[in-house]
Coordinates of C-alpha atoms and ligand atoms in Angstrom, one line a residue:
X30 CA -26.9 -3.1 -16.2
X31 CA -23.5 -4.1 -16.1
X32 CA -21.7 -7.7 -15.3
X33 CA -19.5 -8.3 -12.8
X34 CA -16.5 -8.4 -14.8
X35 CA -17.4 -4.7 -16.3
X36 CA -17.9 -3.7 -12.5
X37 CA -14.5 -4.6 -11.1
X38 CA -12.8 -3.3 -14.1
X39 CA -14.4 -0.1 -13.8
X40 CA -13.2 -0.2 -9.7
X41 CA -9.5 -1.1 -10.7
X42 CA -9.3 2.3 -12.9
X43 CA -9.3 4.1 -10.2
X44 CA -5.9 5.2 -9.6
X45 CA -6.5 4.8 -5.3
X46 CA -2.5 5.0 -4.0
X47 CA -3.3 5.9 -0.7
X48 CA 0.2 6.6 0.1
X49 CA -0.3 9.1 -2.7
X50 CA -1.4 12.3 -1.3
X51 CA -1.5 13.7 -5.2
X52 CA -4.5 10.4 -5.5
X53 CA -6.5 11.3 -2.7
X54 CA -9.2 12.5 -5.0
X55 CA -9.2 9.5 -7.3
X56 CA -8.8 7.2 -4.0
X57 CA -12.0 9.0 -2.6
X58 CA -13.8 8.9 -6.2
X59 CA -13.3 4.9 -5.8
X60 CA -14.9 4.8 -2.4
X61 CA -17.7 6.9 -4.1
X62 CA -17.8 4.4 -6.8
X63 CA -18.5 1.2 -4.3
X64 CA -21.0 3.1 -2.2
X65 CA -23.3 3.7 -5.5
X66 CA -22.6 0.3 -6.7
X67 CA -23.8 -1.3 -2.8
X68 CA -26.8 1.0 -2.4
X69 CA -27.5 -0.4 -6.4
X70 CA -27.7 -4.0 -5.2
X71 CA -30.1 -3.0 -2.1
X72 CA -27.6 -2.7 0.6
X73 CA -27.7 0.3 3.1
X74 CA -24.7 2.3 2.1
X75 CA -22.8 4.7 4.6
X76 CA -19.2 6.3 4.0
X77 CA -17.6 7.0 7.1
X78 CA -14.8 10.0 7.0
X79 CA -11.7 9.0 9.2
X80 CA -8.7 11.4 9.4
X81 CA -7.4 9.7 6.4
X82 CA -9.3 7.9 3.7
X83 CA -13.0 7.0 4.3
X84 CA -14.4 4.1 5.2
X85 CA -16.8 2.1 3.2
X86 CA -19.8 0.2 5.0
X87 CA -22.9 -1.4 3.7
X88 CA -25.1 -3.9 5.4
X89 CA -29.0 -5.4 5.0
X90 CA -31.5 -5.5 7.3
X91 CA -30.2 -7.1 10.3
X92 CA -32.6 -9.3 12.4
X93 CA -31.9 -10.9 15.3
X94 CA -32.8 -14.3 14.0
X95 CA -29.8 -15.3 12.0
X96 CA -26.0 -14.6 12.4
X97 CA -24.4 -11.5 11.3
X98 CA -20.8 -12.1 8.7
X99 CA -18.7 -9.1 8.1
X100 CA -16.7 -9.0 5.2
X101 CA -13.6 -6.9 4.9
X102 CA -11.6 -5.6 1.7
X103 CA -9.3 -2.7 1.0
X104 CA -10.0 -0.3 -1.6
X105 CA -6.4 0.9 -1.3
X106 CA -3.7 -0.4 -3.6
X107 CA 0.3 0.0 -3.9
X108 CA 1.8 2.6 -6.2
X109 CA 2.7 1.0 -9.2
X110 CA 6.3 2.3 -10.3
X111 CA 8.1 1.5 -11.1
X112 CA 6.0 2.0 -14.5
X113 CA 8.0 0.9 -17.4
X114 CA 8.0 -2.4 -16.6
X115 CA 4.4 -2.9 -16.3
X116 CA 3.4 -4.6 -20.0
X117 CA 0.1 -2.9 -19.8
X118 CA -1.3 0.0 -18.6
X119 CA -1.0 0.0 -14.4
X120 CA -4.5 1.0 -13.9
X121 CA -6.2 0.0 -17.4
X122 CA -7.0 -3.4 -16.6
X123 CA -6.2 -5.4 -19.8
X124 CA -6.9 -9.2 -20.2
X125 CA -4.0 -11.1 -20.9
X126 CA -4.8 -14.7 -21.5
X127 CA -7.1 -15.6 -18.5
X128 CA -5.7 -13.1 -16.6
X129 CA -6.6 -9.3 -16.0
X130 CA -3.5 -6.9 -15.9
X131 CA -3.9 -3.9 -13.3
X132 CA -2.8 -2.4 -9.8
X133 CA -5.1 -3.7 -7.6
X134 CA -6.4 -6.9 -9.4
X135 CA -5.1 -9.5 -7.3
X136 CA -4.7 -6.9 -3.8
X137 CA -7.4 -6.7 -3.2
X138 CA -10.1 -5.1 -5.7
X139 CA -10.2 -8.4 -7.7
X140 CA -11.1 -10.2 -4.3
X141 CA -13.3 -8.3 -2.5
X142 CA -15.2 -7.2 -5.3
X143 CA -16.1 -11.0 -6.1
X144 CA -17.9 -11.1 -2.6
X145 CA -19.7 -7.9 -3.3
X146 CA -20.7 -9.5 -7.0
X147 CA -21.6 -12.4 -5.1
X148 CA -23.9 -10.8 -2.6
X149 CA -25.7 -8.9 -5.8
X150 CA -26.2 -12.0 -7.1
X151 CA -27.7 -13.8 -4.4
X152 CA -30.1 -11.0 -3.5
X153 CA -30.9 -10.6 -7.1
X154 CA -32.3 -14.6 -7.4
X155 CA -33.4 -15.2 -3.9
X156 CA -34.2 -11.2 -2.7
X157 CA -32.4 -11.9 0.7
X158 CA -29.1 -13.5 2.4
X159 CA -28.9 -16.4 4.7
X160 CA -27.1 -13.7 7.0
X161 CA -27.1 -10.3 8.4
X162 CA -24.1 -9.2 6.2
X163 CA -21.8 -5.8 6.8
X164 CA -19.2 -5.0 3.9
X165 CA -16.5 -3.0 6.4
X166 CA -14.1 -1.3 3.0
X167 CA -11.3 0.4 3.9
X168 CA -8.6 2.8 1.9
X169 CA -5.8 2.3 4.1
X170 CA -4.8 -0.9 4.1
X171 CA -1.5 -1.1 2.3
X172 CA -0.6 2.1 4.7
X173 CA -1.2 0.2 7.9
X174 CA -4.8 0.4 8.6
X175 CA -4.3 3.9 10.8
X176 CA -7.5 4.8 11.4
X177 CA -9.3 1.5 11.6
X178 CA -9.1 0.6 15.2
X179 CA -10.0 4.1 16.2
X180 CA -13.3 3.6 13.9
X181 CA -14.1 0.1 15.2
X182 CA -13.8 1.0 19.0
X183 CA -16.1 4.0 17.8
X184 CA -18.7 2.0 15.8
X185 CA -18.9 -1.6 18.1
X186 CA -22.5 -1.7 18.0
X187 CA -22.4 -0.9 13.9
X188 CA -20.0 -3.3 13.3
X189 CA -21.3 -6.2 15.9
X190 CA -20.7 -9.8 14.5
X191 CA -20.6 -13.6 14.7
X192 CA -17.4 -13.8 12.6
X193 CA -15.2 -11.6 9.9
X194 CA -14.6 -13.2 6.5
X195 CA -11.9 -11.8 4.3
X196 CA -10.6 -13.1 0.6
X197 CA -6.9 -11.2 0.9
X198 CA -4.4 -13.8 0.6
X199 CA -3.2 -16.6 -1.9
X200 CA -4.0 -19.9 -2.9
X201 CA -1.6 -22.0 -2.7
X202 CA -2.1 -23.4 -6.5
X203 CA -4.5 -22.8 -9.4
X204 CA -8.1 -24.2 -8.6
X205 CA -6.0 -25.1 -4.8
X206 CA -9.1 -23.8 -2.3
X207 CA -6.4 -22.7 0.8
X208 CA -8.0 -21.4 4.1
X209 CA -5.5 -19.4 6.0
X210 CA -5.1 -19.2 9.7
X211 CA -2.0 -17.3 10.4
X212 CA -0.6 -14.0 9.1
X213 CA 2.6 -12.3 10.1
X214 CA 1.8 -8.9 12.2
X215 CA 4.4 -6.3 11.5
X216 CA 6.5 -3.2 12.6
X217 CA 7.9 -0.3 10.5
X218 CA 11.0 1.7 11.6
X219 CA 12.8 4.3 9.5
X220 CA 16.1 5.8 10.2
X221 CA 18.4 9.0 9.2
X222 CA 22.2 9.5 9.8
X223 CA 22.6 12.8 10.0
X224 CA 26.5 13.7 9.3
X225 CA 27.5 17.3 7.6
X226 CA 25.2 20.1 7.4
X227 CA 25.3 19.6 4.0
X228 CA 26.7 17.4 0.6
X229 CA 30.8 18.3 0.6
X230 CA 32.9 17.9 -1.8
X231 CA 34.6 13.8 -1.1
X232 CA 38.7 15.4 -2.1
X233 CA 38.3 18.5 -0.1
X234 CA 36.7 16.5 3.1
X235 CA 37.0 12.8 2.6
X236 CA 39.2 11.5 5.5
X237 CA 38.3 14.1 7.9
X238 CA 34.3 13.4 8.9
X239 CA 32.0 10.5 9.0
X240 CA 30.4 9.4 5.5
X241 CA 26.7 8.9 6.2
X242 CA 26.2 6.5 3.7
X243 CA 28.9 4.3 5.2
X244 CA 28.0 4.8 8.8
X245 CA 24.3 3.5 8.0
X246 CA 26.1 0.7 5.8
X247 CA 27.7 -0.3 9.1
X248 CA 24.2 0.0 11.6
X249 CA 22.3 -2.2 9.2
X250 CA 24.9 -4.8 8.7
X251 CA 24.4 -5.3 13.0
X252 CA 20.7 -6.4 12.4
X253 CA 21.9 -10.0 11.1
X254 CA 24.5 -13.0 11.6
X255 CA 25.6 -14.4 8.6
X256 CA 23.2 -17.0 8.9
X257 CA 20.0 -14.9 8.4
X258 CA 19.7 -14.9 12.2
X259 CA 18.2 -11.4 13.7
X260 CA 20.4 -9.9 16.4
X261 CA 18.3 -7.4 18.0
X262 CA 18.5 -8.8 21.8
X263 CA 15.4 -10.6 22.6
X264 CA 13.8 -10.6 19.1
X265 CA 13.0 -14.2 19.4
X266 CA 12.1 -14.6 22.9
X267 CA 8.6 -14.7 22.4
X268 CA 7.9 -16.7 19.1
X269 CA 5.5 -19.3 19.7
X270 CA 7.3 -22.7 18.3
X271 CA 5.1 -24.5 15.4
X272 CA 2.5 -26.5 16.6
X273 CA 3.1 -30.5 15.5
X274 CA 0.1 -30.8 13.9
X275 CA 0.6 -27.9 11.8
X276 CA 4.2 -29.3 11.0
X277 CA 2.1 -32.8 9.3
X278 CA -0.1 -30.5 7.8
X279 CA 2.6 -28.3 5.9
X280 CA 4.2 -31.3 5.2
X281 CA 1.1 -32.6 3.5
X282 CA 1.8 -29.7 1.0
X283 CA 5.0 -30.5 -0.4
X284 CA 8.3 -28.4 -0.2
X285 CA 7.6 -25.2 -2.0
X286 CA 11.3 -24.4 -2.2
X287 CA 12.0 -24.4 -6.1
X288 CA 8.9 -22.9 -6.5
X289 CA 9.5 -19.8 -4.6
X290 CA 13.1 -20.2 -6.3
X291 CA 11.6 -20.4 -9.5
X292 CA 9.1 -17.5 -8.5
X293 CA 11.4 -14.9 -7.3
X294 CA 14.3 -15.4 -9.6
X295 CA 16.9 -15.6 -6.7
X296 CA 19.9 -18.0 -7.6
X297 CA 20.1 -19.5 -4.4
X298 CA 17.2 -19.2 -1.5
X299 CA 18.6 -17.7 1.2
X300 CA 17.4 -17.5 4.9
X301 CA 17.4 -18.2 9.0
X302 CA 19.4 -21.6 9.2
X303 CA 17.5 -24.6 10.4
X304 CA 14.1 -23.9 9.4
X305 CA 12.3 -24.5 5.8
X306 CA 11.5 -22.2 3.4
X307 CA 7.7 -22.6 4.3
X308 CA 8.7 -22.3 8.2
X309 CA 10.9 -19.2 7.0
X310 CA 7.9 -17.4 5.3
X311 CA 4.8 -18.1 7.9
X312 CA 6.2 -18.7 10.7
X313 CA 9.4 -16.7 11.8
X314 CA 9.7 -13.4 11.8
X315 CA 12.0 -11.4 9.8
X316 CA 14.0 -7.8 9.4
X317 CA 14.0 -6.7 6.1
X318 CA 14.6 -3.1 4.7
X319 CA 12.8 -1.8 2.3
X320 CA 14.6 1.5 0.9
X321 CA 17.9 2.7 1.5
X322 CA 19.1 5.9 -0.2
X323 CA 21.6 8.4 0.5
X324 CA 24.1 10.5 -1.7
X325 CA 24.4 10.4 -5.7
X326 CA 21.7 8.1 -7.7
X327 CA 22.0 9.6 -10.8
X328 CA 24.1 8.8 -14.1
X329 CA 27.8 8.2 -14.2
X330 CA 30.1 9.6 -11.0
X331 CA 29.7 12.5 -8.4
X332 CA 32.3 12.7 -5.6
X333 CA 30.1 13.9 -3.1
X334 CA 30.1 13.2 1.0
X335 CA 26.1 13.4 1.6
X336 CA 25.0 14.7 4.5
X337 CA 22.5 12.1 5.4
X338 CA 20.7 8.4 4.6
X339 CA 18.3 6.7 5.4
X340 CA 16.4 3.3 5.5
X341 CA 13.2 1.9 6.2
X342 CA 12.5 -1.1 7.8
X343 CA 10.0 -3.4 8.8
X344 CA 9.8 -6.3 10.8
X345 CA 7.6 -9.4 10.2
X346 CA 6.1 -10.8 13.6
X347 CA 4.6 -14.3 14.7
X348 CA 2.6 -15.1 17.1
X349 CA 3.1 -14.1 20.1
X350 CA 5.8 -11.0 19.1
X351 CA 4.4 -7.9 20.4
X352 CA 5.2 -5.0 17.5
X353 CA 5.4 -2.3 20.3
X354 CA 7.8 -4.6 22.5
X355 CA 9.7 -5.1 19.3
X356 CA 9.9 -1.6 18.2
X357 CA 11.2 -0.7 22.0
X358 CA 13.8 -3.4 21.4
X359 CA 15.1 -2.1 18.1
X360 CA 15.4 1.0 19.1
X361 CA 17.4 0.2 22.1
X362 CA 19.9 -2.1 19.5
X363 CA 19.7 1.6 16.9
X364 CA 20.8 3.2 19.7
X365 CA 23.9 0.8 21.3
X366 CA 25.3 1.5 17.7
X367 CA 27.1 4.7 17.9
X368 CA 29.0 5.3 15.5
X369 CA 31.2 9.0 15.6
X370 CA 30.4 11.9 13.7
X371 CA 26.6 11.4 12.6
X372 CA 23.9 11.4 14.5
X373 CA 21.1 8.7 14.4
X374 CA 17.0 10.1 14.3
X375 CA 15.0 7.0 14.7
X376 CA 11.4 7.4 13.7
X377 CA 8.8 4.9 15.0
X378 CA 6.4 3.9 11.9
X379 CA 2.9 1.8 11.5
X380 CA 2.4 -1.6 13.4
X381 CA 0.1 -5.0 12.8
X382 CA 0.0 -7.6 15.6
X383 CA 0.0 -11.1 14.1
X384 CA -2.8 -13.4 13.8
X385 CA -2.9 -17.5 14.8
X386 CA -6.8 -19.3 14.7
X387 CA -8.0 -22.5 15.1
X388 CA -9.0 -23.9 11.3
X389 CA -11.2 -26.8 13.0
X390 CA -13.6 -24.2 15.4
X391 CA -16.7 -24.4 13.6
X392 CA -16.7 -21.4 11.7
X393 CA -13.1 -22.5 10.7
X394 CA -14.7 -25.9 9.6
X395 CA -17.7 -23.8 8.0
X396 CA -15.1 -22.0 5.8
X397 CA -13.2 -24.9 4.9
X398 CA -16.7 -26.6 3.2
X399 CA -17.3 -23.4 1.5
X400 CA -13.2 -24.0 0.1
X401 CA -14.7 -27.2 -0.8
X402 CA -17.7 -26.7 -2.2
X403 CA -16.2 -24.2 -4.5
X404 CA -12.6 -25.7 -5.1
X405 CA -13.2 -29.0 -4.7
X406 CA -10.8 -31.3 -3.0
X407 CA -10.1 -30.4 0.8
X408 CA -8.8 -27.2 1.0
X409 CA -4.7 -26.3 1.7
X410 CA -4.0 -24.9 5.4
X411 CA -1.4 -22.3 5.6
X412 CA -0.3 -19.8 7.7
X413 CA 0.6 -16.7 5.5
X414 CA 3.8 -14.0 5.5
X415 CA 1.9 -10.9 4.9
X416 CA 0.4 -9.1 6.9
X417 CA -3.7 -7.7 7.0
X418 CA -3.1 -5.4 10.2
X419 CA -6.5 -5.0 10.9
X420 CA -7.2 -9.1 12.0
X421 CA -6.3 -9.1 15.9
X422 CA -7.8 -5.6 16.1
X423 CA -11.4 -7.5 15.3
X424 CA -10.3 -10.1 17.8
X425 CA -9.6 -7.3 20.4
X426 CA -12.2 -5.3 20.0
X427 CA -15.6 -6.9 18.3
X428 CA -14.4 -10.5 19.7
X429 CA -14.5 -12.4 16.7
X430 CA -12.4 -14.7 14.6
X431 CA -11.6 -13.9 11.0
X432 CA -11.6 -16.3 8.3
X433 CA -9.2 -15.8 5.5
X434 CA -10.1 -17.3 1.8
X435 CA -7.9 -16.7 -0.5
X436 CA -8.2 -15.7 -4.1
X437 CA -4.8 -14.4 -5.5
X438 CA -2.1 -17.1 -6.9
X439 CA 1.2 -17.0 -6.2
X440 CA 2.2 -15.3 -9.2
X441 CA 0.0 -12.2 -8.7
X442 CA 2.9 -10.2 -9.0
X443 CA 1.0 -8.3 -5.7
X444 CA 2.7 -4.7 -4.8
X445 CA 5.4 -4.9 -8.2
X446 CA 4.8 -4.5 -12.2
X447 CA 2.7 -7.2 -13.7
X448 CA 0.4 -7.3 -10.9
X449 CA -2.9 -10.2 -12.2
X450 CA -5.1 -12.3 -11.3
X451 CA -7.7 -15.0 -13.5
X452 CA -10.6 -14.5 -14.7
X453 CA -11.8 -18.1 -13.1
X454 CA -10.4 -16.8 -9.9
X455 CA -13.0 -13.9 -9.8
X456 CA -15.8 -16.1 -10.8
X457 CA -15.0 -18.5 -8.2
X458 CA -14.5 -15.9 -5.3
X459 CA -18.8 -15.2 -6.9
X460 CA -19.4 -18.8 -6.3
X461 CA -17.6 -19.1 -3.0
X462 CA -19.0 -16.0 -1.3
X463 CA -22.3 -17.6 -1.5
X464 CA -21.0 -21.1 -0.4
X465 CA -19.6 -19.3 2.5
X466 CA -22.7 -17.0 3.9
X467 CA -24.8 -20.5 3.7
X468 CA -21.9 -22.3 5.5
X469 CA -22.0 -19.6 7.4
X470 CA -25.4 -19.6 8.4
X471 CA -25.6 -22.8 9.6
Ligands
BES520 N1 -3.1 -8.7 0.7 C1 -2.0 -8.3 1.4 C2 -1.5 -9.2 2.5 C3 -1.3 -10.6 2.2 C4 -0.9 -11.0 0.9 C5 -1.4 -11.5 3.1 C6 -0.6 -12.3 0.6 C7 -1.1 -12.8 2.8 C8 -0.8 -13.2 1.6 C9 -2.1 -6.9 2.0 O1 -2.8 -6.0 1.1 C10 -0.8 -6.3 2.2 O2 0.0 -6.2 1.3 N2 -0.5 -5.9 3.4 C11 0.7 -5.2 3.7 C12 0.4 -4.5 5.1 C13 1.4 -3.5 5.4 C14 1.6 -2.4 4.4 C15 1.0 -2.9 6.8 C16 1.8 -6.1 3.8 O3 1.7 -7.3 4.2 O4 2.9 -5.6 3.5
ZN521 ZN1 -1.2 -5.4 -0.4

C-alpha cells in the first residue's frame, strides 16, 4: 500500500515530454502507470489510443440518481532544459523544504493527482462518491490538446456531464483558495525567411543579398508600437472590455505589480499602456515570440550569411478573439511585409479559444464553498493568462461549464528550471476534492 505522497512521486518520474518523440515510451508508461493505480482504487479504467498520446479515463458506477463531475488533468509535462539549472534532478522529485522539486509537480501531476488521491480516499472510508465521477487524463496538453476535441465529439455519451472541474492554475497566495473563471485561449504561428540556398561566406557576399537574420529582425519588429501595442490590423476589434464588477473585484486583490516584478526578475515591468499589470496578464491579449534562431550560436565569431530563421509565435486571446480569425489576420500582416531577397513560409500552428464563466452560477458558487471549506477565508476571483485549450471545447461540445481550482503558487517555476510545488498544497488539493464532489452534489 502506498500513500499518496509515494504515489505522485512515483507519477512525476516519469519522464512524459510529449513534445519529445524520443519520450513517447516513458510518456505512454505514465498513462499505464495511472490506469493501474485507478482500477486499484475501484474505478473502471479504459485507455483510449488517439493519433498521438492516449487518453486516460476512469469513472464509477454511474446512476441516474445523482450528478455526474468530470475531472480533467494532463499527464503531459514541459521539457525541462534547460537542465543545468535545475538544483535537483528534473524528474527525481526531491523535497526541498515544504516543497517537492520536479517537472511536472506544480503542471499538473501535483494537481490532478491530489483529486485522484482524494477520490481513493473517499471510496476507501465511505465505499462510494456523492457523484458519478469521470477522470478525462490527457498527454497532450502542453502541445495543444490535438486530439481531444476529435475524442470528445467521438465519446459524448462516455463523457456526458453536469459540470468539468479542473485544479490547473494558481493560487493567488499561499493557503489563498482562488477560483478562476477566465483563461486566455491562444494561437501559434511559426515563420522561416528563406534567403540563399545555403550559409555564405558574410566578406565574399555581404552587401550583395538579403541577410535572413536581419530581414526577420525587421518583420517581427512590425508586430508592436513602442508602447506594447499589437499592430496586426484588427487584433483588438473583438476584445470584450472588463466587466465593472470584475474591475471591484481585482481591485479587492491588491496591485500585484512588484510582485510579478519581484517574481520575474525584470528591472522595469513593461507592457500595453493604459492598462494594469493584472489587466495586462488576464485580460488582453498579447504577441509574444517564443524562439528565434538563425545563423551562428556557437562560441566566439563566425562570419557567415545564413540562409534562413525562424521564429515562433503565439498569441494570447480574450474573450471573444477568435484564434482562427486571428491567425487569418496575422498572416495577412506576415504577408504585407515583403521584404526583397527572402522569401517568407508562414506555418499555421495549434490553437485554444479563450474561456469567460460566471463565478456566482451555482456550480460556480458550489466551487467557491469547496475554496472555502478547504482554504478558509472567501476565495480570490481571477481570470488567468494561460491557457488550458481544452475549456471551450467542453462548452462546445458536452455543454457544460468548467470550474477551475487552483493548486500551484505563483512561484511554481511552471514550464522553466526549479519547477515545485508544497507539500500542504497537495494535501489540501486531497481535502478539497472531496469538499468539492459534496458541493457538488448538492
Ligand atoms: N497549467 C497550464 C495553464 C495555466 C497555468 C493556466 C497557470 C493558468 C495559470 C497549462 O499546462 C499550460 O501550460 N498550458 C499551455 C497551453 C499551450 C501549450 C497550448 C500554455 O498556457 O502555454
Ligand atoms: Zn503547462
Amino acid at each position: 500500500m502506498s500513500t499518496p505522497l509515494e504515489d505522485l512521486f512515483t507519477v512525476l518520474r516519469f519522464p512524459s515530454v510529449s513534445t519529445d518523440s524520443s519520450r513517447r515510451d516513458d510518456t505512454r508508461a505514465c498513462a499505464n502507470w495511472l490506469v493501474e493505480k485507478l482500477r486499484r482504487i475501484g474505478l473502471t479504467t479504459n485507455l483510449h489510443e488517439t493519433p498521438g498520446h492516449p487518453v486516460v479515463i476512469a469513472q464509477n458506477e454511474h446512476r441516474p440518481d445523482r450528478r455526474t463531475v468530470l475531472i480533467y488533468g494532463h499527464y503531459d509535462v514541459q521539457p525541462a532544459e534547460p537542465l543545468a539549472e535545475w538544483l535537483t534532478p528534473a524528474f527525481e522529485p526531491t523535497l526541498v523544504g515544504d516543497r517537492i522539486m520536479c517537472r511536472g509537480s506544480a503542471d499538473n501531476k501535483g494537481q490532478f493527482m491530489a483529486h485522484v488521491c482524494g477520490v481513493e480516499q473517499a471510496l476507501k472510508e465511505h465505499g462510494d462518491l456523492p457523484v458519478n465521477l469521470t477522470f478525462l487524463i490527457e498527454g497532450e496538453e502542453e502541445i495543444g490538446s490535438p486530439n481531444l476535441k476529435p475524442f470528445l465529439l467521438a465519446n459524448k455519451e462516455l463523457l456526458k456531464c453536469d459540470v468539468v472541474a479542473i485544479s490547473d492554475t494558481g493560487m493567488v497566495g499561499e493557503g489563498k483558495g482562488t477560483f478562476t473563471y477566465g483563461l486566455r485561449g491562444i494561437a501559434c504561428v511559426e515563420v522561416t525567411v528563406r534567403g540563399p540556398g545555403i550559409d555564405l561566406h558574410s566578406g565574399l557576399f555581404g552587401g550583395s543579398v538579403n541577410n535572413p537574420n536581419m530581414a526577420l529582425a525587421r518583420l517581427l519588429s512590425t508586430f508592436h508600437d513602442p508602447e506594447g501595442k499589437v499592430t496586426v490590423d484588427g487584433f483588438y476589434d473583438a476584445v470584450r472590455p472588463l466587466a465593472d464588477w470584475e474591475r471591484d473585484a481585482w481591485a479587492k486583490l491588491g496591485d500585484p505589480a512588484a510582485e510579478t516584478q519581484r517574481l520575474t526578475g525584470v528591472p522595469q515591468l513593461f507592457g500595453e499602456a493604459g492598462y494594469t499589470d493584472m489587466e495586462r496578464r488576464w485580460a488582453r491579449p498579447t504577441a509574444e515570440v517564443n524562439g528565434i534562431g538563425g545563423g551562428y550560436q556557437g562560441e566566439g565569431s563566425k562570419t557567415v550569411i545564413p540562409r534562413s530563421a525562424f521564429a515562433k509565435f503565439s498569441f494570447r486571446l480574450v474573450p471573444d478573439q477568435d484564434p482562427d480569425d486571428i491567425l487569418a489576420k496575422v498572416e495577412a500582416h506576415l504577408r504585407k511585409q515583403v521584404a526583397p531577397g527572402v522569401k517568407v513560409e508562414i506555418e499555421l500552428g495549434h490553437t485554444g479559444q479563450p474561456y469567460l464563466m460566471d463565478p456566482y452560477s451555482p456550480f460556480g458558487q458550489a466551487a467557491q464553498n469547496a475554496l472555502e471549506a478547504t482554504f478558509g477565508g472567501k476565495p480570490a476571483l481571477i481570470r488567468e493568462g494561460g491557457s488550458i485549450p481544452i475549456v471551450q471545447a467542453f462548452r462546445d461540445v458536452l455543454g457544460v461549464d468548467t470550474l477551475l481550482l487552483g493548486l500551484a503558487l505563483p512561484d511554481c517555476q511552471a514550464h522553466a528550471p526549479n519547477e515545485n510545488y508544497p507539500v500542504a498544497n497537495f494535501e489540501a488539493g486531497i481535502r478539497l476534492n472531496q469538499h468539492l464532489l459534496r458541493e457538488l452534489a448538492k
